[in-house]
PDB file of C-alpha atoms in Angstrom:
ATOM      1  CA  ASP N   8      -8.945  36.013  -1.570  1.00 63.00           C
ATOM      2  CA  THR N   9      -6.316  33.324  -0.970  1.00 68.00           C
ATOM      3  CA  GLU N  10      -4.956  33.296  -4.476  1.00 91.00           C
ATOM      4  CA  VAL N  11      -1.418  33.482  -5.794  1.00 96.00           C
ATOM      5  CA  THR N  12      -1.285  34.108  -9.529  1.00 97.00           C
ATOM      6  CA  GLN N  13       1.598  33.346 -11.876  1.00 97.00           C
ATOM      7  CA  THR N  14       2.184  34.379 -15.453  1.00 97.00           C
ATOM      8  CA  PRO N  15       2.823  33.036 -17.970  1.00 97.00           C
ATOM      9  CA  LYS N  16       1.499  29.487 -17.555  1.00 96.00           C
ATOM     10  CA  HIS N  17       3.959  28.161 -20.128  1.00 97.00           C
ATOM     11  CA  LEU N  18       7.203  29.613 -21.468  1.00 97.00           C
ATOM     12  CA  VAL N  19       9.561  28.316 -24.118  1.00 96.00           C
ATOM     13  CA  MET N  20      12.837  30.165 -24.470  1.00 94.00           C
ATOM     14  CA  GLY N  21      16.166  29.739 -26.167  1.00 91.00           C
ATOM     15  CA  MET N  22      19.438  29.736 -24.310  1.00 90.00           C
ATOM     16  CA  THR N  23      20.236  33.304 -25.397  1.00 89.00           C
ATOM     17  CA  ASN N  24      16.864  34.800 -24.537  1.00 90.00           C
ATOM     18  CA  LYS N  25      15.911  37.025 -21.625  1.00 95.00           C
ATOM     19  CA  LYS N  26      12.499  36.471 -20.097  1.00 96.00           C
ATOM     20  CA  SER N  27      10.708  37.074 -16.806  1.00 97.00           C
ATOM     21  CA  LEU N  28       8.261  35.159 -14.657  1.00 98.00           C
ATOM     22  CA  LYS N  29       5.717  37.077 -12.640  1.00 98.00           C
ATOM     23  CA  CYS N  30       3.970  36.243  -9.369  1.00 98.00           C
ATOM     24  CA  GLU N  31       1.310  38.283  -7.594  1.00 98.00           C
ATOM     25  CA  GLN N  32      -0.658  38.007  -4.346  1.00 97.00           C
ATOM     26  CA  HIS N  33      -3.126  40.378  -2.705  1.00 93.00           C
ATOM     27  CA  MET N  34      -3.387  38.725   0.704  1.00 94.00           C
ATOM     28  CA  GLY N  35      -1.123  41.246   2.420  1.00 93.00           C
ATOM     29  CA  HIS N  36       1.573  38.602   2.825  1.00 94.00           C
ATOM     30  CA  ARG N  37       5.069  39.899   3.522  1.00 94.00           C
ATOM     31  CA  ALA N  38       7.031  36.764   2.573  1.00 93.00           C
ATOM     32  CA  MET N  39       7.287  35.440  -0.964  1.00 95.00           C
ATOM     33  CA  TYR N  40       9.146  32.430  -2.302  1.00 95.00           C
ATOM     34  CA  TRP N  41      10.408  30.955  -5.562  1.00 97.00           C
ATOM     35  CA  TYR N  42      10.690  27.169  -5.917  1.00 96.00           C
ATOM     36  CA  LYS N  43      11.919  25.000  -8.773  1.00 97.00           C
ATOM     37  CA  GLN N  44      10.368  21.592  -9.325  1.00 96.00           C
ATOM     38  CA  LYS N  45      11.694  18.946 -11.699  1.00 95.00           C
ATOM     39  CA  ALA N  46       9.484  16.071 -12.827  1.00 92.00           C
ATOM     40  CA  LYS N  47       8.631  13.575 -10.076  1.00 89.00           C
ATOM     41  CA  LYS N  48      10.710  15.508  -7.527  1.00 92.00           C
ATOM     42  CA  PRO N  49       9.650  17.712  -4.628  1.00 93.00           C
ATOM     43  CA  PRO N  50       9.887  21.508  -4.934  1.00 94.00           C
ATOM     44  CA  GLU N  51      13.310  22.972  -4.137  1.00 94.00           C
ATOM     45  CA  LEU N  52      13.558  26.390  -2.561  1.00 93.00           C
ATOM     46  CA  MET N  53      15.389  29.005  -4.640  1.00 96.00           C
ATOM     47  CA  PHE N  54      14.741  32.395  -3.000  1.00 95.00           C
ATOM     48  CA  VAL N  55      12.870  33.922  -0.066  1.00 94.00           C
ATOM     49  CA  TYR N  56      11.853  37.568   0.132  1.00 94.00           C
ATOM     50  CA  SER N  57      10.829  38.975   3.480  1.00 92.00           C
ATOM     51  CA  TYR N  58       9.400  42.494   3.602  1.00 93.00           C
ATOM     52  CA  GLU N  59      10.626  43.033   0.023  1.00 94.00           C
ATOM     53  CA  LYS N  60      14.216  42.170   0.911  1.00 94.00           C
ATOM     54  CA  LEU N  61      16.007  39.036  -0.236  1.00 94.00           C
ATOM     55  CA  SER N  62      16.533  36.931   2.881  1.00 90.00           C
ATOM     56  CA  ILE N  63      17.470  33.533   1.443  1.00 87.00           C
ATOM     57  CA  ASN N  64      19.279  32.610  -1.757  1.00 89.00           C
ATOM     58  CA  GLU N  65      19.828  28.855  -1.907  1.00 87.00           C
ATOM     59  CA  SER N  66      23.029  29.167  -3.968  1.00 89.00           C
ATOM     60  CA  VAL N  67      21.063  29.695  -7.151  1.00 94.00           C
ATOM     61  CA  PRO N  68      23.109  30.470 -10.332  1.00 95.00           C
ATOM     62  CA  SER N  69      23.205  34.128 -11.302  1.00 95.00           C
ATOM     63  CA  ARG N  70      21.327  33.415 -14.533  1.00 96.00           C
ATOM     64  CA  PHE N  71      18.267  33.529 -12.237  1.00 97.00           C
ATOM     65  CA  SER N  72      17.693  37.012 -10.853  1.00 97.00           C
ATOM     66  CA  PRO N  73      14.793  37.631  -8.446  1.00 97.00           C
ATOM     67  CA  GLU N  74      13.154  40.986  -7.873  1.00 97.00           C
ATOM     68  CA  CYS N  75      10.468  42.145  -5.452  1.00 96.00           C
ATOM     69  CA  PRO N  76       9.263  45.587  -6.640  1.00 95.00           C
ATOM     70  CA  ASN N  77       6.546  45.803  -3.973  1.00 93.00           C
ATOM     71  CA  SER N  78       4.913  43.656  -1.325  1.00 90.00           C
ATOM     72  CA  SER N  79       2.436  42.115  -3.781  1.00 95.00           C
ATOM     73  CA  LEU N  80       4.707  41.331  -6.678  1.00 97.00           C
ATOM     74  CA  LEU N  81       7.616  38.972  -7.221  1.00 98.00           C
ATOM     75  CA  ASN N  82       9.532  38.550 -10.465  1.00 98.00           C
ATOM     76  CA  LEU N  83      12.122  36.045 -11.603  1.00 98.00           C
ATOM     77  CA  HIS N  84      14.312  37.306 -14.417  1.00 98.00           C
ATOM     78  CA  LEU N  85      15.875  34.631 -16.618  1.00 97.00           C
ATOM     79  CA  HIS N  86      18.932  35.027 -18.808  1.00 95.00           C
ATOM     80  CA  ALA N  87      21.232  32.572 -20.602  1.00 93.00           C
ATOM     81  CA  LEU N  88      19.478  29.535 -19.204  1.00 94.00           C
ATOM     82  CA  GLN N  89      20.507  25.949 -19.841  1.00 95.00           C
ATOM     83  CA  PRO N  90      18.271  23.074 -20.965  1.00 95.00           C
ATOM     84  CA  GLU N  91      18.588  21.550 -17.484  1.00 96.00           C
ATOM     85  CA  ASP N  92      16.783  24.626 -16.119  1.00 97.00           C
ATOM     86  CA  SER N  93      13.580  23.362 -17.735  1.00 97.00           C
ATOM     87  CA  ALA N  94      11.157  22.783 -14.872  1.00 97.00           C
ATOM     88  CA  LEU N  95       7.983  23.954 -13.173  1.00 97.00           C
ATOM     89  CA  TYR N  96       8.635  27.226 -11.328  1.00 98.00           C
ATOM     90  CA  LEU N  97       6.382  27.770  -8.355  1.00 97.00           C
ATOM     91  CA  CYS N  98       5.758  30.931  -6.421  1.00 97.00           C
ATOM     92  CA  ALA N  99       4.402  30.931  -2.869  1.00 95.00           C
ATOM     93  CA  SER N 100       3.568  33.461  -0.198  1.00 94.00           C
ATOM     94  CA  SER N 101       2.973  33.464   3.531  1.00 92.00           C
ATOM     95  CA  GLN N 102       2.053  36.073   6.103  1.00 90.00           C
ATOM     96  CA  ALA N 103       5.688  36.291   7.194  1.00 84.00           C
ATOM     97  CA  SER N 104       8.782  34.151   7.125  1.00 78.00           C
ATOM     98  CA  GLY N 105      10.486  32.742  10.191  1.00 74.00           C
ATOM     99  CA  ALA N 106       7.103  32.104  11.741  1.00 75.00           C
ATOM    100  CA  PRO N 107       4.363  29.435  11.862  1.00 76.00           C
ATOM    101  CA  TYR N 108       2.292  30.629   8.917  1.00 87.00           C
ATOM    102  CA  GLU N 109       0.705  28.694   6.099  1.00 89.00           C
ATOM    103  CA  GLN N 110       2.206  28.835   2.627  1.00 92.00           C
ATOM    104  CA  TYR N 111      -0.017  29.451  -0.392  1.00 93.00           C
ATOM    105  CA  PHE N 112       1.172  28.360  -3.821  1.00 94.00           C
ATOM    106  CA  GLY N 113       0.475  29.591  -7.304  1.00 95.00           C
ATOM    107  CA  PRO N 114      -0.240  27.268 -10.244  1.00 95.00           C
ATOM    108  CA  GLY N 115       3.308  27.506 -11.550  1.00 96.00           C
ATOM    109  CA  THR N 116       5.017  28.399 -14.819  1.00 97.00           C
ATOM    110  CA  ARG N 117       6.158  25.483 -16.970  1.00 97.00           C
ATOM    111  CA  LEU N 118       9.499  26.558 -18.440  1.00 97.00           C
ATOM    112  CA  THR N 119      11.156  24.815 -21.376  1.00 97.00           C
ATOM    113  CA  VAL N 120      14.652  25.885 -22.429  1.00 96.00           C
ATOM    114  CA  THR N 121      15.609  24.854 -25.951  1.00 94.00           C
TER     115      THR N 121
ATOM    116  CA  LYS S  20      19.533  20.164   7.083  1.00 82.00           C
ATOM    117  CA  GLN S  21      16.029  18.792   7.485  1.00 89.00           C
ATOM    118  CA  GLU S  22      15.516  15.422   5.750  1.00 92.00           C
ATOM    119  CA  VAL S  23      11.923  14.470   5.000  1.00 95.00           C
ATOM    120  CA  THR S  24      10.831  10.989   3.945  1.00 96.00           C
ATOM    121  CA  GLN S  25       7.401   9.865   2.858  1.00 97.00           C
ATOM    122  CA  ILE S  26       6.238   6.278   2.840  1.00 94.00           C
ATOM    123  CA  PRO S  27       4.930   4.689   0.709  1.00 94.00           C
ATOM    124  CA  ALA S  28       6.261   6.334  -2.455  1.00 95.00           C
ATOM    125  CA  ALA S  29       3.244   5.064  -4.394  1.00 96.00           C
ATOM    126  CA  LEU S  30      -0.092   3.616  -3.395  1.00 96.00           C
ATOM    127  CA  SER S  31      -2.947   2.176  -5.427  1.00 97.00           C
ATOM    128  CA  VAL S  32      -6.236   1.409  -3.661  1.00 96.00           C
ATOM    129  CA  PRO S  33      -9.837   0.638  -4.629  1.00 97.00           C
ATOM    130  CA  GLU S  34     -12.402   3.363  -4.101  1.00 98.00           C
ATOM    131  CA  GLY S  35     -13.846   3.532  -0.601  1.00 97.00           C
ATOM    132  CA  GLU S  36     -10.770   2.407   1.288  1.00 97.00           C
ATOM    133  CA  ASN S  37      -9.372   4.315   4.236  1.00 97.00           C
ATOM    134  CA  LEU S  38      -5.678   4.971   3.929  1.00 95.00           C
ATOM    135  CA  VAL S  39      -2.700   6.402   5.783  1.00 96.00           C
ATOM    136  CA  LEU S  40       0.210   8.334   4.346  1.00 97.00           C
ATOM    137  CA  ASN S  41       3.351   8.643   6.444  1.00 97.00           C
ATOM    138  CA  CYS S  42       5.863  11.461   6.755  1.00 97.00           C
ATOM    139  CA  SER S  43       9.026  11.449   8.865  1.00 97.00           C
ATOM    140  CA  PHE S  44      11.491  14.268   9.411  1.00 96.00           C
ATOM    141  CA  THR S  45      14.870  14.488  11.108  1.00 95.00           C
ATOM    142  CA  ASP S  46      14.764  17.897  12.818  1.00 92.00           C
ATOM    143  CA  SER S  47      11.954  18.138  15.369  1.00 91.00           C
ATOM    144  CA  ALA S  48      12.460  21.908  15.865  1.00 91.00           C
ATOM    145  CA  ILE S  49       9.589  22.861  13.606  1.00 92.00           C
ATOM    146  CA  TYR S  50       6.945  25.562  13.793  1.00 91.00           C
ATOM    147  CA  ASN S  51       4.329  23.579  11.944  1.00 92.00           C
ATOM    148  CA  LEU S  52       3.817  21.021   9.193  1.00 95.00           C
ATOM    149  CA  GLN S  53       1.738  21.460   6.095  1.00 95.00           C
ATOM    150  CA  TRP S  54       0.228  18.738   3.893  1.00 97.00           C
ATOM    151  CA  PHE S  55      -0.214  19.523   0.223  1.00 97.00           C
ATOM    152  CA  ARG S  56      -1.800  17.865  -2.756  1.00 97.00           C
ATOM    153  CA  GLN S  57      -0.361  18.211  -6.253  1.00 96.00           C
ATOM    154  CA  ASP S  58      -2.055  17.151  -9.469  1.00 94.00           C
ATOM    155  CA  PRO S  59       0.238  16.394 -12.434  1.00 90.00           C
ATOM    156  CA  GLY S  60       1.850  19.552 -13.827  1.00 86.00           C
ATOM    157  CA  LYS S  61      -0.053  21.786 -11.408  1.00 89.00           C
ATOM    158  CA  GLY S  62       0.751  23.862  -8.354  1.00 91.00           C
ATOM    159  CA  LEU S  63       0.393  22.777  -4.746  1.00 94.00           C
ATOM    160  CA  THR S  64      -2.931  22.901  -2.954  1.00 94.00           C
ATOM    161  CA  SER S  65      -2.773  23.213   0.824  1.00 94.00           C
ATOM    162  CA  LEU S  66      -4.780  20.512   2.573  1.00 96.00           C
ATOM    163  CA  LEU S  67      -3.993  20.923   6.254  1.00 96.00           C
ATOM    164  CA  LEU S  68      -1.683  22.954   8.440  1.00 94.00           C
ATOM    165  CA  ILE S  69      -0.873  21.486  11.827  1.00 94.00           C
ATOM    166  CA  GLN S  70       0.945  23.658  14.361  1.00 92.00           C
ATOM    167  CA  SER S  71       3.752  22.239  16.498  1.00 91.00           C
ATOM    168  CA  SER S  72       1.563  22.544  19.597  1.00 91.00           C
ATOM    169  CA  GLN S  73      -1.252  20.518  18.032  1.00 92.00           C
ATOM    170  CA  ARG S  74      -1.614  16.759  17.852  1.00 94.00           C
ATOM    171  CA  GLU S  75      -4.319  16.593  15.186  1.00 96.00           C
ATOM    172  CA  GLN S  76      -6.065  18.664  12.564  1.00 95.00           C
ATOM    173  CA  THR S  77      -9.133  17.670  10.572  1.00 96.00           C
ATOM    174  CA  SER S  78     -10.734  18.886   7.370  1.00 95.00           C
ATOM    175  CA  GLY S  79     -13.597  16.863   5.933  1.00 96.00           C
ATOM    176  CA  ARG S  80     -12.363  13.345   5.134  1.00 97.00           C
ATOM    177  CA  LEU S  81      -8.778  14.288   5.966  1.00 98.00           C
ATOM    178  CA  ASN S  82      -7.104  14.034   9.336  1.00 98.00           C
ATOM    179  CA  ALA S  83      -3.468  14.885  10.002  1.00 97.00           C
ATOM    180  CA  SER S  84      -1.599  13.984  13.151  1.00 97.00           C
ATOM    181  CA  LEU S  85       1.753  15.236  14.369  1.00 97.00           C
ATOM    182  CA  ASP S  86       4.210  13.688  16.800  1.00 96.00           C
ATOM    183  CA  LYS S  87       6.858  16.363  16.834  1.00 93.00           C
ATOM    184  CA  SER S  88       9.190  14.683  19.317  1.00 92.00           C
ATOM    185  CA  SER S  89       9.474  11.548  17.210  1.00 95.00           C
ATOM    186  CA  GLY S  90       9.541  13.473  13.923  1.00 96.00           C
ATOM    187  CA  ARG S  91       6.419  11.918  12.412  1.00 97.00           C
ATOM    188  CA  SER S  92       3.186  12.990  10.815  1.00 97.00           C
ATOM    189  CA  THR S  93       0.435  10.973   9.222  1.00 98.00           C
ATOM    190  CA  LEU S  94      -2.323  11.944   6.832  1.00 97.00           C
ATOM    191  CA  TYR S  95      -5.441   9.814   7.099  1.00 97.00           C
ATOM    192  CA  ILE S  96      -7.871   9.840   4.172  1.00 98.00           C
ATOM    193  CA  ALA S  97     -11.276   8.325   4.858  1.00 98.00           C
ATOM    194  CA  ALA S  98     -13.489   6.722   2.210  1.00 98.00           C
ATOM    195  CA  SER S  99     -11.112   7.438  -0.666  1.00 97.00           C
ATOM    196  CA  GLN S 100     -12.503   8.611  -4.013  1.00 97.00           C
ATOM    197  CA  PRO S 101     -11.026   8.623  -7.547  1.00 97.00           C
ATOM    198  CA  GLY S 102     -10.786  12.417  -7.277  1.00 97.00           C
ATOM    199  CA  ASP S 103      -8.267  11.930  -4.451  1.00 97.00           C
ATOM    200  CA  SER S 104      -5.749  10.602  -6.990  1.00 98.00           C
ATOM    201  CA  ALA S 105      -2.738  12.930  -6.825  1.00 97.00           C
ATOM    202  CA  THR S 106       0.682  13.269  -5.229  1.00 97.00           C
ATOM    203  CA  TYR S 107       0.642  14.162  -1.540  1.00 98.00           C
ATOM    204  CA  LEU S 108       3.542  16.132  -0.070  1.00 97.00           C
ATOM    205  CA  CYS S 109       4.329  16.912   3.539  1.00 97.00           C
ATOM    206  CA  ALA S 110       6.407  19.955   4.425  1.00 95.00           C
ATOM    207  CA  PRO S 111       7.703  20.679   7.928  1.00 94.00           C
ATOM    208  CA  ASN S 112       8.429  24.358   8.523  1.00 91.00           C
ATOM    209  CA  THR S 113      11.579  25.244  10.463  1.00 86.00           C
ATOM    210  CA  GLY S 114      10.816  28.962  10.305  1.00 78.00           C
ATOM    211  CA  ASN S 115      12.680  30.271   7.311  1.00 71.00           C
ATOM    212  CA  GLN S 116      11.641  27.572   4.929  1.00 78.00           C
ATOM    213  CA  PHE S 117       9.537  24.518   4.324  1.00 85.00           C
ATOM    214  CA  TYR S 118      11.350  21.280   3.495  1.00 89.00           C
ATOM    215  CA  PHE S 119       9.374  19.062   1.197  1.00 94.00           C
ATOM    216  CA  GLY S 120       9.118  15.313   1.415  1.00 90.00           C
ATOM    217  CA  THR S 121       9.564  13.048  -1.566  1.00 88.00           C
ATOM    218  CA  GLY S 122       5.802  12.598  -1.902  1.00 95.00           C
ATOM    219  CA  THR S 123       3.313   9.741  -2.064  1.00 97.00           C
ATOM    220  CA  SER S 124       1.650   9.165  -5.426  1.00 97.00           C
ATOM    221  CA  LEU S 125      -1.905   7.974  -4.773  1.00 97.00           C
ATOM    222  CA  THR S 126      -4.178   6.282  -7.299  1.00 97.00           C
ATOM    223  CA  VAL S 127      -7.743   5.492  -6.298  1.00 97.00           C
ATOM    224  CA  ILE S 128      -9.325   2.950  -8.627  1.00 97.00           C
ATOM    225  CA  PRO S 129     -13.072   3.293  -9.312  1.00 96.00           C
TER     226      PRO S 129
END
């Protein structure tokens, strides 16, 4: 099974809401990633978790809060977002970070902030 | 920081043509390079992974080459089909992260 799943597929939230995005993989991968992708742009790395510890935070605003409760699960908690945060949020995993392994991507969550 | 450029930005070809997508990157200290396909509004599908020690990798009608020292990779698509229409992204891996290119938007006309 080489699948990364993401829920929900679509999310519409107001600027005062709190919501969470969920990502799951059962490939035994120990690195998981969050990317943000705006329309017609390449994905931009937000966070990297390695062995359930945050290893990279690409200067992401604190209104985005990642969490890795176990090796299979990655969450992105959202609070007080801005309309410019509307984007496709992609989760990925690989066997490990800092090494020559393939990345596998989920289908993404389309987020709209109103 | 790794800079990745893909040329052309957009390409429209008739069905059956062979085509080449180009990717160049500034930092040659990479572990590997991955080619992805992305359909509109969807996630990324991995097409090929080519390790830094390899020169070529093939999967079906796709062939990727890597010239690490010159910072270049090409994706060759043989006998293109309308179903190949998508955006193609290259992503060199420096270890801690993949840096994505700007993408080539491909349209194959029946």
